[in-house]
Amino acid sequence: MDVRGTVDPGFESVRDAFIRNFEQRGERGAAVAVYHHGRKTVDLWGGTRDVDGTAPWAVDTVQIVRSATKGVAAAVPLLLHQRGQLDLDAPVAAYWPEFKANGKDRTLVRHLLSHRAGVPVLDRPLTTAEAADGESGPAAVAAQAPVWEPGTDHGYHAQTYSWLLGELVRRVTGRTIGRWVAEEISRPLAADFWIGLPDEEAHRVGRVGPVETPQVAGAITTRPKRSVVEAYADPTSLTRRAFGAIDPLPDENDPVYRGAELPASAGISTARGLARIYAATIGEVDGRRLFAPATVALARTEESAGMDRVLVVGTRFGLGFMLHGPASPLLSPGSFGHPGRGGSLGFADPESGVAFGYVTNGHQKNVTADPRAQALVRAVRAAVDARP
C-alpha cells in the first residue's frame, strides 16, 4: 500500500494501523493527522482521491467530513462566549426573537448546543436548495413545534443543528457561520477547513460514496446496536426524520451542496486541518490558541447524557461537542470532539495534549464509531502511553 507522509519517532504504530485499514478494513482513500502538545507528529495520506476512481490522494486533497463539521462549528459559540458576546444561559429568543414560536420561548442557548432544544425534525423536510439558501432552514426551525419540552431531554439534531447554530451565530455577529469560521479560525491557523467551500478550492475535493465494512477476525465491534438500524428503517421514527430533515438525501458530490454553509454536515477539510484546529483549542499552535482554560473546561463539561431519543443509544454531549463514551469512543474520558457518520473524526484530549483528525472518502455503515477511525485512535493511545 502506497502511504505517504510522515510520522515522528514513537508514532510508527499509527502508520501501521493506517496501512491495515486499507488492507483489512475496506479503506479506499483517507488521511490522518495527529498533533501532540501543539506539534504535528503524524501526517499521512493514501489510496485514491475519489472513492470510485484511480487518481491518487494528494497532499492537499480535501473531503466532506459530514457531522465532524459540528465539532469545529461548536467552537464558534464557545469563542463568542469567551469574548463576552454570547450568554449560554440566555434564551435563544433573546438573540433570535422568531425562535420563541410554538413553546420554545424558554429554550436556552445551552439547550440548543447540547441537543436539548427538542427540534431534531421538521414537519416538512427541506429540499437541498432550501437547506442551502440561508433563509428556509432558519425559518423552518423557528416555526417548528418542539418534540419534547426544551431542556428536559436530549436527542441528536442531525440536520437541524445547521440552521439552529448558523442562525444564532448570524444574529449575534452579523456574519454567516462559514464566514466567521474562515475569518476567525481557519485563516489565522492556516487550517484547511471550510463551511461553504470556496469555488477556487473545488478542484481539491475528492468524490465520496458508500463502501462495505469488511468483517475482521477478532475485531472489537463498535457499531451501534441493532435498534438504531431498525429505527432508521422506520420512516415515522425520530431517527429517520432527524436524518431526513433534508429530503431527498443530498448528493454530497454536488458542488452546490459542497458550497452550502451547513455546519451540521457539509464541512470540507483535510485531516491536518481538523487536527490543527483541535490542537489550538487545548494549546498553542505556532503561537496561536483558540480556547482559554475556562473554555476548555466548558467544552468538555457534560450537558446531556443517557439514552438519545434520535440515535437510540446512550450518548454524551457537552456544549456542541460529543464527549467520550461507549457510543463514541475518543481517546480518554476528558476528550471532546465529533465524529462524522460513516467515517471522519476530529477531537482533542487535554490530558495527553493530543489532537486528532481523520477523513475518508468511503462512508461505511456506522453512525458514531467507525472501525477505521477507532483503530487509529487505539494506535495513538498506545503511542502516547509508550512515551517516556
Short mmCIF file of N, CA, C and O in Angstrom, two decimals, residues 249-353:
data_model
loop_
_atom_site.label_atom_id
_atom_site.label_comp_id
_atom_site.label_asym_id
_atom_site.label_seq_id
_atom_site.Cartn_x
_atom_site.Cartn_y
_atom_site.Cartn_z
N LEU A 249 -32.20 12.81 0.31
CA LEU A 249 -30.85 12.98 0.83
C LEU A 249 -29.98 13.68 -0.20
O LEU A 249 -30.01 13.35 -1.38
N PRO A 250 -29.22 14.66 0.21
CA PRO A 250 -28.43 15.45 -0.75
C PRO A 250 -27.31 14.65 -1.38
O PRO A 250 -26.78 13.71 -0.79
N ASP A 251 -26.94 15.02 -2.58
CA ASP A 251 -25.78 14.47 -3.26
C ASP A 251 -24.55 15.19 -2.72
O ASP A 251 -24.33 16.37 -3.01
N GLU A 252 -23.75 14.51 -1.94
CA GLU A 252 -22.61 15.14 -1.29
C GLU A 252 -21.48 15.48 -2.27
O GLU A 252 -20.53 16.18 -1.89
N ASN A 253 -21.58 15.00 -3.50
CA ASN A 253 -20.60 15.34 -4.52
C ASN A 253 -21.06 16.51 -5.40
O ASN A 253 -20.34 16.92 -6.30
N ASP A 254 -22.23 17.03 -5.09
CA ASP A 254 -22.78 18.17 -5.84
C ASP A 254 -22.07 19.45 -5.40
O ASP A 254 -22.02 19.77 -4.20
N PRO A 255 -21.49 20.21 -6.33
CA PRO A 255 -20.82 21.46 -5.95
C PRO A 255 -21.70 22.42 -5.17
O PRO A 255 -21.21 23.16 -4.31
N VAL A 256 -23.01 22.41 -5.43
CA VAL A 256 -23.93 23.29 -4.69
C VAL A 256 -23.95 22.89 -3.22
O VAL A 256 -23.90 23.74 -2.32
N TYR A 257 -24.01 21.59 -2.95
CA TYR A 257 -24.02 21.13 -1.56
C TYR A 257 -22.67 21.41 -0.88
O TYR A 257 -22.62 21.84 0.26
N ARG A 258 -21.59 21.16 -1.59
CA ARG A 258 -20.28 21.42 -1.01
C ARG A 258 -20.09 22.89 -0.66
O ARG A 258 -19.38 23.24 0.28
N GLY A 259 -20.74 23.76 -1.41
CA GLY A 259 -20.62 25.19 -1.15
C GLY A 259 -21.60 25.73 -0.14
O GLY A 259 -21.53 26.91 0.22
N ALA A 260 -22.51 24.88 0.34
CA ALA A 260 -23.53 25.33 1.30
C ALA A 260 -22.94 25.49 2.69
O ALA A 260 -22.10 24.69 3.12
N GLU A 261 -23.40 26.50 3.41
CA GLU A 261 -22.93 26.72 4.78
C GLU A 261 -23.83 25.95 5.73
O GLU A 261 -24.75 26.50 6.34
N LEU A 262 -23.54 24.65 5.85
CA LEU A 262 -24.33 23.76 6.69
C LEU A 262 -23.41 23.19 7.78
O LEU A 262 -22.74 22.17 7.57
N PRO A 263 -23.36 23.83 8.94
CA PRO A 263 -22.41 23.43 9.98
C PRO A 263 -22.72 22.10 10.65
O PRO A 263 -21.93 21.64 11.47
N ALA A 264 -23.85 21.48 10.30
CA ALA A 264 -24.13 20.15 10.83
C ALA A 264 -23.50 19.05 10.00
O ALA A 264 -23.25 17.96 10.51
N SER A 265 -23.24 19.32 8.71
CA SER A 265 -22.97 18.17 7.85
C SER A 265 -22.08 18.39 6.64
O SER A 265 -21.69 17.42 6.00
N ALA A 266 -21.77 19.62 6.27
CA ALA A 266 -21.14 19.85 4.97
C ALA A 266 -19.77 20.50 5.04
O ALA A 266 -19.33 21.10 4.06
N GLY A 267 -19.07 20.39 6.17
CA GLY A 267 -17.72 20.91 6.24
C GLY A 267 -16.79 20.16 5.31
O GLY A 267 -16.96 18.96 5.06
N ILE A 268 -15.79 20.85 4.78
CA ILE A 268 -14.79 20.28 3.90
C ILE A 268 -13.42 20.50 4.54
O ILE A 268 -13.11 21.62 4.95
N SER A 269 -12.61 19.43 4.62
CA SER A 269 -11.36 19.58 5.38
C SER A 269 -10.32 18.56 4.95
O SER A 269 -10.62 17.54 4.34
N THR A 270 -9.09 18.86 5.31
CA THR A 270 -8.03 17.86 5.35
C THR A 270 -7.99 17.29 6.76
O THR A 270 -8.52 17.89 7.71
N ALA A 271 -7.33 16.15 6.93
CA ALA A 271 -7.14 15.61 8.28
C ALA A 271 -6.30 16.56 9.12
O ALA A 271 -6.58 16.79 10.30
N ARG A 272 -5.26 17.13 8.50
CA ARG A 272 -4.40 18.03 9.28
C ARG A 272 -5.14 19.31 9.65
O ARG A 272 -4.86 19.91 10.69
N GLY A 273 -6.11 19.73 8.80
CA GLY A 273 -6.91 20.90 9.15
C GLY A 273 -7.74 20.65 10.39
O GLY A 273 -7.79 21.50 11.31
N LEU A 274 -8.40 19.50 10.44
CA LEU A 274 -9.18 19.14 11.63
C LEU A 274 -8.29 19.07 12.87
O LEU A 274 -8.60 19.63 13.92
N ALA A 275 -7.18 18.33 12.74
CA ALA A 275 -6.30 18.15 13.89
C ALA A 275 -5.71 19.48 14.36
O ALA A 275 -5.57 19.72 15.57
N ARG A 276 -5.35 20.34 13.42
CA ARG A 276 -4.73 21.62 13.77
C ARG A 276 -5.70 22.51 14.54
O ARG A 276 -5.33 23.16 15.52
N ILE A 277 -6.96 22.54 14.11
CA ILE A 277 -7.96 23.34 14.82
C ILE A 277 -8.15 22.81 16.23
O ILE A 277 -8.18 23.57 17.21
N TYR A 278 -8.30 21.50 16.36
CA TYR A 278 -8.47 20.93 17.71
C TYR A 278 -7.24 21.16 18.58
O TYR A 278 -7.35 21.42 19.79
N ALA A 279 -6.04 21.10 17.97
CA ALA A 279 -4.82 21.37 18.74
C ALA A 279 -4.84 22.78 19.32
O ALA A 279 -4.40 23.01 20.45
N ALA A 280 -5.39 23.72 18.56
CA ALA A 280 -5.45 25.11 19.01
C ALA A 280 -6.52 25.34 20.06
O ALA A 280 -6.53 26.40 20.71
N THR A 281 -7.42 24.39 20.26
CA THR A 281 -8.40 24.54 21.35
C THR A 281 -7.79 24.22 22.70
O THR A 281 -8.29 24.68 23.73
N ILE A 282 -6.71 23.42 22.71
CA ILE A 282 -6.16 22.99 24.00
C ILE A 282 -4.74 23.49 24.24
O ILE A 282 -4.15 23.21 25.29
N GLY A 283 -4.18 24.23 23.31
CA GLY A 283 -2.83 24.75 23.48
C GLY A 283 -2.44 25.62 22.31
O GLY A 283 -3.23 25.87 21.41
N GLU A 284 -1.22 26.07 22.31
CA GLU A 284 -0.73 26.93 21.24
C GLU A 284 -0.26 26.11 20.04
O GLU A 284 0.37 25.06 20.20
N VAL A 285 -0.59 26.61 18.86
CA VAL A 285 -0.09 26.05 17.61
C VAL A 285 0.56 27.21 16.85
O VAL A 285 -0.14 28.14 16.43
N ASP A 286 1.86 27.15 16.74
CA ASP A 286 2.61 28.24 16.09
C ASP A 286 2.22 29.60 16.67
O ASP A 286 2.00 30.58 15.95
N GLY A 287 2.11 29.65 17.98
CA GLY A 287 1.85 30.90 18.67
C GLY A 287 0.40 31.31 18.76
O GLY A 287 0.09 32.37 19.32
N ARG A 288 -0.53 30.51 18.25
CA ARG A 288 -1.95 30.86 18.28
C ARG A 288 -2.72 29.83 19.10
O ARG A 288 -2.48 28.62 18.99
N ARG A 289 -3.68 30.32 19.88
CA ARG A 289 -4.53 29.46 20.69
C ARG A 289 -5.96 29.97 20.61
O ARG A 289 -6.20 31.18 20.61
N LEU A 290 -6.93 29.04 20.54
CA LEU A 290 -8.33 29.42 20.46
C LEU A 290 -8.98 29.53 21.84
O LEU A 290 -9.54 30.57 22.19
N PHE A 291 -8.95 28.46 22.64
CA PHE A 291 -9.69 28.42 23.89
C PHE A 291 -8.81 28.79 25.09
O PHE A 291 -7.70 28.27 25.24
N ALA A 292 -9.34 29.65 25.93
CA ALA A 292 -8.75 29.86 27.25
C ALA A 292 -9.03 28.62 28.10
O ALA A 292 -9.95 27.85 27.79
N PRO A 293 -8.28 28.40 29.17
CA PRO A 293 -8.52 27.21 30.00
C PRO A 293 -9.96 27.06 30.47
O PRO A 293 -10.49 25.94 30.51
N ALA A 294 -10.62 28.16 30.81
CA ALA A 294 -12.01 28.07 31.26
C ALA A 294 -12.93 27.59 30.14
O ALA A 294 -13.93 26.90 30.38
N THR A 295 -12.60 27.93 28.90
CA THR A 295 -13.40 27.49 27.76
C THR A 295 -13.16 26.03 27.47
O THR A 295 -14.08 25.29 27.07
N VAL A 296 -11.94 25.54 27.65
CA VAL A 296 -11.66 24.11 27.53
C VAL A 296 -12.52 23.33 28.53
O VAL A 296 -13.12 22.30 28.19
N ALA A 297 -12.61 23.86 29.75
CA ALA A 297 -13.44 23.20 30.76
C ALA A 297 -14.91 23.16 30.33
O ALA A 297 -15.60 22.16 30.50
N LEU A 298 -15.40 24.26 29.74
CA LEU A 298 -16.77 24.29 29.25
C LEU A 298 -16.98 23.28 28.13
O LEU A 298 -18.00 22.60 28.07
N ALA A 299 -16.01 23.18 27.23
CA ALA A 299 -16.14 22.30 26.06
C ALA A 299 -16.36 20.86 26.47
O ALA A 299 -17.06 20.11 25.78
N ARG A 300 -15.77 20.44 27.58
CA ARG A 300 -15.87 19.02 27.94
C ARG A 300 -16.73 18.77 29.17
O ARG A 300 -16.71 17.68 29.73
N THR A 301 -17.49 19.77 29.56
CA THR A 301 -18.44 19.57 30.65
C THR A 301 -19.71 18.94 30.12
O THR A 301 -20.31 19.43 29.17
N GLU A 302 -20.13 17.87 30.72
CA GLU A 302 -21.31 17.13 30.27
C GLU A 302 -22.59 17.93 30.46
O GLU A 302 -22.87 18.42 31.54
N GLU A 303 -23.35 18.06 29.38
CA GLU A 303 -24.65 18.72 29.40
C GLU A 303 -25.79 17.74 29.17
O GLU A 303 -26.90 17.94 29.66
N SER A 304 -25.54 16.70 28.38
CA SER A 304 -26.55 15.70 28.06
C SER A 304 -25.91 14.32 28.16
O SER A 304 -24.79 14.12 27.71
N ALA A 305 -26.65 13.37 28.74
CA ALA A 305 -26.15 12.01 28.86
C ALA A 305 -27.32 11.06 28.99
O ALA A 305 -28.38 11.41 29.50
N GLY A 306 -27.11 9.83 28.53
CA GLY A 306 -28.15 8.81 28.61
C GLY A 306 -28.72 8.46 27.25
O GLY A 306 -28.13 8.79 26.21
N MET A 307 -29.85 7.78 27.26
CA MET A 307 -30.45 7.32 26.02
C MET A 307 -30.85 8.49 25.13
O MET A 307 -31.61 9.36 25.52
N ASP A 308 -30.30 8.49 23.93
CA ASP A 308 -30.53 9.56 22.96
C ASP A 308 -31.80 9.24 22.18
O ASP A 308 -31.95 8.15 21.61
N ARG A 309 -32.75 10.18 22.14
CA ARG A 309 -34.04 9.91 21.53
C ARG A 309 -33.96 9.78 20.02
O ARG A 309 -34.90 9.27 19.40
N VAL A 310 -32.87 10.20 19.42
CA VAL A 310 -32.70 10.06 17.97
C VAL A 310 -31.76 8.91 17.63
O VAL A 310 -32.07 8.06 16.80
N LEU A 311 -30.60 8.85 18.27
CA LEU A 311 -29.63 7.81 17.96
C LEU A 311 -29.96 6.48 18.63
O LEU A 311 -29.37 5.45 18.29
N VAL A 312 -30.84 6.47 19.61
CA VAL A 312 -31.34 5.26 20.27
C VAL A 312 -30.21 4.47 20.94
O VAL A 312 -30.26 3.24 21.02
N VAL A 313 -29.18 5.16 21.36
CA VAL A 313 -28.12 4.60 22.18
C VAL A 313 -27.77 5.66 23.22
O VAL A 313 -28.19 6.82 23.12
N GLY A 314 -26.99 5.29 24.21
CA GLY A 314 -26.55 6.26 25.19
C GLY A 314 -25.49 7.17 24.58
O GLY A 314 -24.49 6.70 24.05
N THR A 315 -25.71 8.48 24.64
CA THR A 315 -24.73 9.44 24.14
C THR A 315 -24.41 10.47 25.20
O THR A 315 -25.17 10.66 26.16
N ARG A 316 -23.28 11.14 25.04
CA ARG A 316 -22.86 12.22 25.93
C ARG A 316 -22.50 13.43 25.08
O ARG A 316 -21.74 13.32 24.12
N PHE A 317 -23.05 14.57 25.44
CA PHE A 317 -22.74 15.82 24.75
C PHE A 317 -22.36 16.89 25.75
O PHE A 317 -22.93 16.99 26.84
N GLY A 318 -21.42 17.73 25.35
CA GLY A 318 -21.16 18.97 26.04
C GLY A 318 -21.85 20.08 25.28
O GLY A 318 -22.92 19.89 24.70
N LEU A 319 -21.23 21.25 25.23
CA LEU A 319 -21.81 22.40 24.52
C LEU A 319 -21.40 22.33 23.05
O LEU A 319 -20.50 23.02 22.60
N GLY A 320 -22.07 21.46 22.33
CA GLY A 320 -21.81 21.29 20.91
C GLY A 320 -20.89 20.14 20.58
O GLY A 320 -20.94 19.59 19.48
N PHE A 321 -20.02 19.78 21.50
CA PHE A 321 -19.09 18.68 21.27
C PHE A 321 -19.68 17.37 21.78
O PHE A 321 -20.36 17.34 22.80
N MET A 322 -19.38 16.27 21.07
CA MET A 322 -19.67 14.96 21.60
C MET A 322 -18.53 14.58 22.54
O MET A 322 -17.37 14.89 22.27
N LEU A 323 -18.87 13.94 23.64
CA LEU A 323 -17.88 13.56 24.64
C LEU A 323 -17.61 12.05 24.59
O LEU A 323 -18.43 11.28 24.09
N HIS A 324 -16.47 11.66 25.10
CA HIS A 324 -16.06 10.26 25.11
C HIS A 324 -17.11 9.40 25.81
O HIS A 324 -17.63 9.74 26.87
N GLY A 325 -17.43 8.26 25.21
CA GLY A 325 -18.36 7.31 25.79
C GLY A 325 -18.47 6.09 24.92
O GLY A 325 -17.88 6.03 23.83
N PRO A 326 -19.22 5.07 25.35
CA PRO A 326 -19.32 3.82 24.57
C PRO A 326 -19.81 4.02 23.14
O PRO A 326 -19.36 3.33 22.23
N ALA A 327 -20.74 4.95 22.92
CA ALA A 327 -21.27 5.17 21.58
C ALA A 327 -20.29 5.91 20.68
O ALA A 327 -20.36 5.78 19.46
N SER A 328 -19.40 6.69 21.27
CA SER A 328 -18.44 7.46 20.50
C SER A 328 -17.11 7.51 21.25
O SER A 328 -16.76 8.52 21.85
N PRO A 329 -16.35 6.41 21.21
CA PRO A 329 -15.08 6.39 21.94
C PRO A 329 -14.08 7.37 21.34
O PRO A 329 -13.85 7.38 20.13
N LEU A 330 -13.50 8.19 22.20
CA LEU A 330 -12.43 9.10 21.77
C LEU A 330 -11.15 8.58 22.42
O LEU A 330 -10.93 7.38 22.45
N LEU A 331 -10.30 9.45 22.93
CA LEU A 331 -9.03 8.96 23.48
C LEU A 331 -9.11 8.65 24.96
O LEU A 331 -8.50 7.69 25.44
N SER A 332 -9.85 9.48 25.71
CA SER A 332 -9.95 9.29 27.16
C SER A 332 -11.21 9.97 27.66
O SER A 332 -11.87 10.70 26.90
N PRO A 333 -11.60 9.78 28.91
CA PRO A 333 -12.82 10.40 29.42
C PRO A 333 -12.85 11.92 29.30
O PRO A 333 -13.94 12.51 29.29
N GLY A 334 -11.71 12.57 29.20
CA GLY A 334 -11.68 14.03 29.09
C GLY A 334 -11.70 14.56 27.68
O GLY A 334 -11.66 15.78 27.48
N SER A 335 -11.75 13.69 26.68
CA SER A 335 -11.71 14.12 25.28
C SER A 335 -13.02 14.76 24.85
O SER A 335 -14.10 14.40 25.34
N PHE A 336 -12.93 15.68 23.89
CA PHE A 336 -14.14 16.26 23.29
C PHE A 336 -13.90 16.42 21.79
O PHE A 336 -12.78 16.69 21.34
N GLY A 337 -14.95 16.21 20.99
CA GLY A 337 -14.81 16.31 19.55
C GLY A 337 -16.10 15.94 18.86
O GLY A 337 -17.18 16.15 19.41
N HIS A 338 -16.00 15.36 17.67
CA HIS A 338 -17.21 14.93 16.97
C HIS A 338 -16.86 14.00 15.81
O HIS A 338 -15.96 14.30 15.02
N PRO A 339 -17.60 12.87 15.70
CA PRO A 339 -17.44 12.02 14.52
C PRO A 339 -18.35 12.47 13.39
O PRO A 339 -19.29 13.24 13.59
N GLY A 340 -18.06 11.99 12.20
CA GLY A 340 -18.95 12.15 11.07
C GLY A 340 -19.52 10.79 10.70
O GLY A 340 -18.77 9.80 10.66
N ARG A 341 -20.79 10.73 10.46
CA ARG A 341 -21.43 9.46 10.16
C ARG A 341 -20.72 8.76 9.00
O ARG A 341 -20.51 9.33 7.94
N GLY A 342 -20.30 7.51 9.26
CA GLY A 342 -19.66 6.74 8.21
C GLY A 342 -18.16 6.85 8.14
O GLY A 342 -17.54 6.19 7.31
N GLY A 343 -17.52 7.66 9.02
CA GLY A 343 -16.08 7.69 8.95
C GLY A 343 -15.34 8.76 9.71
O GLY A 343 -14.68 8.50 10.70
N SER A 344 -15.39 10.01 9.24
CA SER A 344 -14.48 11.05 9.71
C SER A 344 -14.58 11.29 11.22
O SER A 344 -15.62 11.06 11.83
N LEU A 345 -13.48 11.82 11.78
CA LEU A 345 -13.44 12.06 13.23
C LEU A 345 -12.42 13.15 13.53
O LEU A 345 -11.33 13.17 12.97
N GLY A 346 -12.79 14.03 14.46
CA GLY A 346 -11.85 15.01 14.99
C GLY A 346 -12.08 15.17 16.48
O GLY A 346 -13.22 15.14 16.93
N PHE A 347 -11.01 15.31 17.25
CA PHE A 347 -11.17 15.53 18.70
C PHE A 347 -9.88 16.07 19.30
O PHE A 347 -8.80 16.03 18.69
N ALA A 348 -10.02 16.54 20.53
CA ALA A 348 -8.88 16.97 21.34
C ALA A 348 -8.94 16.26 22.68
O ALA A 348 -10.02 15.96 23.19
N ASP A 349 -7.77 16.00 23.24
CA ASP A 349 -7.67 15.37 24.55
C ASP A 349 -6.71 16.19 25.40
O ASP A 349 -5.49 16.11 25.24
N PRO A 350 -7.26 17.03 26.29
CA PRO A 350 -6.40 17.94 27.05
C PRO A 350 -5.36 17.25 27.91
O PRO A 350 -4.23 17.76 28.04
N GLU A 351 -5.71 16.10 28.52
CA GLU A 351 -4.76 15.45 29.43
C GLU A 351 -3.49 15.01 28.71
O GLU A 351 -2.37 15.20 29.22
N SER A 352 -3.63 14.42 27.54
CA SER A 352 -2.46 13.92 26.81
C SER A 352 -1.87 14.95 25.86
O SER A 352 -0.78 14.75 25.32
N GLY A 353 -2.62 16.04 25.59
CA GLY A 353 -2.17 17.03 24.63
C GLY A 353 -2.32 16.59 23.19
O GLY A 353 -1.70 17.16 22.29
#
